[in-house]
Tab-separated table of C-alpha atoms and ligand atoms in Angstrom:
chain	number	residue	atom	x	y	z
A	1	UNK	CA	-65.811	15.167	-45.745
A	2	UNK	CA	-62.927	13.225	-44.332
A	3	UNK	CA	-60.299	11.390	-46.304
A	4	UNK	CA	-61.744	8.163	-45.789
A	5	UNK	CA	-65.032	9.091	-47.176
A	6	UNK	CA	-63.686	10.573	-49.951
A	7	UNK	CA	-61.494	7.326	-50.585
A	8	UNK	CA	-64.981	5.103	-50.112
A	9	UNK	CA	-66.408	7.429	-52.771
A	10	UNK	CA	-63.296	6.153	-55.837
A	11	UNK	CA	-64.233	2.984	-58.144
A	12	UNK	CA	-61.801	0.009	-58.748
A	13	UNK	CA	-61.717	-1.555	-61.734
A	14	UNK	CA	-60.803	-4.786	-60.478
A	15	UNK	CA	-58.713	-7.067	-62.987
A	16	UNK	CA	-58.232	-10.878	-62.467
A	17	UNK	CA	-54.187	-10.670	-62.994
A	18	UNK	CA	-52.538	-8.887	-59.416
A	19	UNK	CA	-50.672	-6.081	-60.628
A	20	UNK	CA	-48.681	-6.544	-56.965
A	21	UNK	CA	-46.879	-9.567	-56.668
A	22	UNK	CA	-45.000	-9.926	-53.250
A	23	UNK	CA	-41.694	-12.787	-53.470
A	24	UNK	CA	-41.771	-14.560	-50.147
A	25	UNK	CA	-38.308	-15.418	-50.278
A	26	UNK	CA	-36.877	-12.027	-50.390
A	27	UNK	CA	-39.265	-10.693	-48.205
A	28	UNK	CA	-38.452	-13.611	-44.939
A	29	UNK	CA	-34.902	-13.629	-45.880
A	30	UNK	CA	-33.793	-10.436	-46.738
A	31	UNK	CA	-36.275	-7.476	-45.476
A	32	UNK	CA	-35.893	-6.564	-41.947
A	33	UNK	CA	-38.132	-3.636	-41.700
A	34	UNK	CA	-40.963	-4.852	-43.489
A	35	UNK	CA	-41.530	-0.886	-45.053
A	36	UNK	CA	-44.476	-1.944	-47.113
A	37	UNK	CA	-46.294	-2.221	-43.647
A	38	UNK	CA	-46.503	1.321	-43.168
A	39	UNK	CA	-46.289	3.081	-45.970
A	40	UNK	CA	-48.931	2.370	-47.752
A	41	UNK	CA	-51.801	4.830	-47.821
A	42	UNK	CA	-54.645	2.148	-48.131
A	43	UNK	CA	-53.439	0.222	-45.160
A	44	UNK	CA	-53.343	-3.282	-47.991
A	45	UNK	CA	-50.224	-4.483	-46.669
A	46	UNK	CA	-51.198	-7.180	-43.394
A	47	UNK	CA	-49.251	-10.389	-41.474
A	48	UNK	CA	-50.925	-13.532	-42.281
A	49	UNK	CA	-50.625	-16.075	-39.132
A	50	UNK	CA	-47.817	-17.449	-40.632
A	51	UNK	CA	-45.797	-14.091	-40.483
A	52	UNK	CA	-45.969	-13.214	-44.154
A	53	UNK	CA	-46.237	-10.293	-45.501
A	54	UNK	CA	-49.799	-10.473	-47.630
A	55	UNK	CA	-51.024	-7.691	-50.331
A	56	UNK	CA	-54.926	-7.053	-50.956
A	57	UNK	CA	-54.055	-5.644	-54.396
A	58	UNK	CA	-57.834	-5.017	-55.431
A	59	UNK	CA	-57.711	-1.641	-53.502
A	60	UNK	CA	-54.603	-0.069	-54.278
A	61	UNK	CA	-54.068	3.542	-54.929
A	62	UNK	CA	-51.548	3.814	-57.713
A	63	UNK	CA	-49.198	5.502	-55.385
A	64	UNK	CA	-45.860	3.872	-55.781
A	65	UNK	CA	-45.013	3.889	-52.486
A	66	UNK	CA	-44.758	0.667	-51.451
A	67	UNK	CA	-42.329	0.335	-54.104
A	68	UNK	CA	-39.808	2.980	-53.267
A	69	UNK	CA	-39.786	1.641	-49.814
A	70	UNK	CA	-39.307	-1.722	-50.590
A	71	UNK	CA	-35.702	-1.079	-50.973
A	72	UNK	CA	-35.017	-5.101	-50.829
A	73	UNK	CA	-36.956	-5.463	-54.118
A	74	UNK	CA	-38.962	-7.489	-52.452
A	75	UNK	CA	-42.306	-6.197	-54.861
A	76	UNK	CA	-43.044	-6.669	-58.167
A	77	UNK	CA	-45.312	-3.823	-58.885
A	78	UNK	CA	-46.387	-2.164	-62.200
A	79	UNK	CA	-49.235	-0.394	-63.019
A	80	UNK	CA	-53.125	-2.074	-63.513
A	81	UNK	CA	-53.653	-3.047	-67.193
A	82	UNK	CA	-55.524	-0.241	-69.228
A	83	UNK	CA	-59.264	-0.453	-67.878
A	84	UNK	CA	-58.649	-1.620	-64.514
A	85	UNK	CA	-57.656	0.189	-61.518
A	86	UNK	CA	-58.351	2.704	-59.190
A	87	UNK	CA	-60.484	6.078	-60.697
A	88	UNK	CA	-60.729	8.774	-58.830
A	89	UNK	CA	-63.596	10.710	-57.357
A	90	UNK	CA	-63.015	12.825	-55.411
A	91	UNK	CA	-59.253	12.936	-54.692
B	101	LIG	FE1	-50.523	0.946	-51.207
B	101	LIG	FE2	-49.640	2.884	-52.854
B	101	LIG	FE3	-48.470	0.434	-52.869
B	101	LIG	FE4	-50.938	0.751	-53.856
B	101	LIG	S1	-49.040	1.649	-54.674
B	101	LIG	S2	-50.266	-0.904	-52.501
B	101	LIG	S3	-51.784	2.306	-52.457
B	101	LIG	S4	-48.472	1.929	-51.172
């Protein structure tokens, strides 16, 4: 089984409150690099038309790395309220 099947395989407990919030104004003015766009496992991080950096929360991982990388503190990131989030299945 490959990584991406065993990803399909977790459940998210999906909340209404985005436990990612991206600030636009740091992110055009200040980040260069745009880390986030890499690093993240899940792939959630995407370029709207517009050229702004966009998060698709609702399948995130509960790695932390977007947040280390985002050295600009450009992220406002803290963990899902108790009930919600990603559970594991298969690792
Ligand atoms: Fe992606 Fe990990 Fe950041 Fe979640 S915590 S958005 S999985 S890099």
């Amino acid at each position: 089984m490959n990584i991406e099947a065993k990803l399909g395989l977790d459940v998210f407990g999906l909340d209404k409150q985005p436990h990612i919030a991206i600030d636009q104004q740091v992110c055009q003015a200040v980040c260069r690099l745009r880390p986030c766009l890499f690093v993240c496992p899940a792939h959630l991080y995407t370029l709207d038309p517009e050229g702004r950096v966009q998060v698709n929360w609702e399948g995130c991982l509960e790695c932390g790395a977007c947040t280390v990388a985002c050295q600009d503190k450009g992220l406002e990131w803290h963990y899902p309220r108790a009930g919600f989030g990603v559970q594991y299945r298969f690792g």
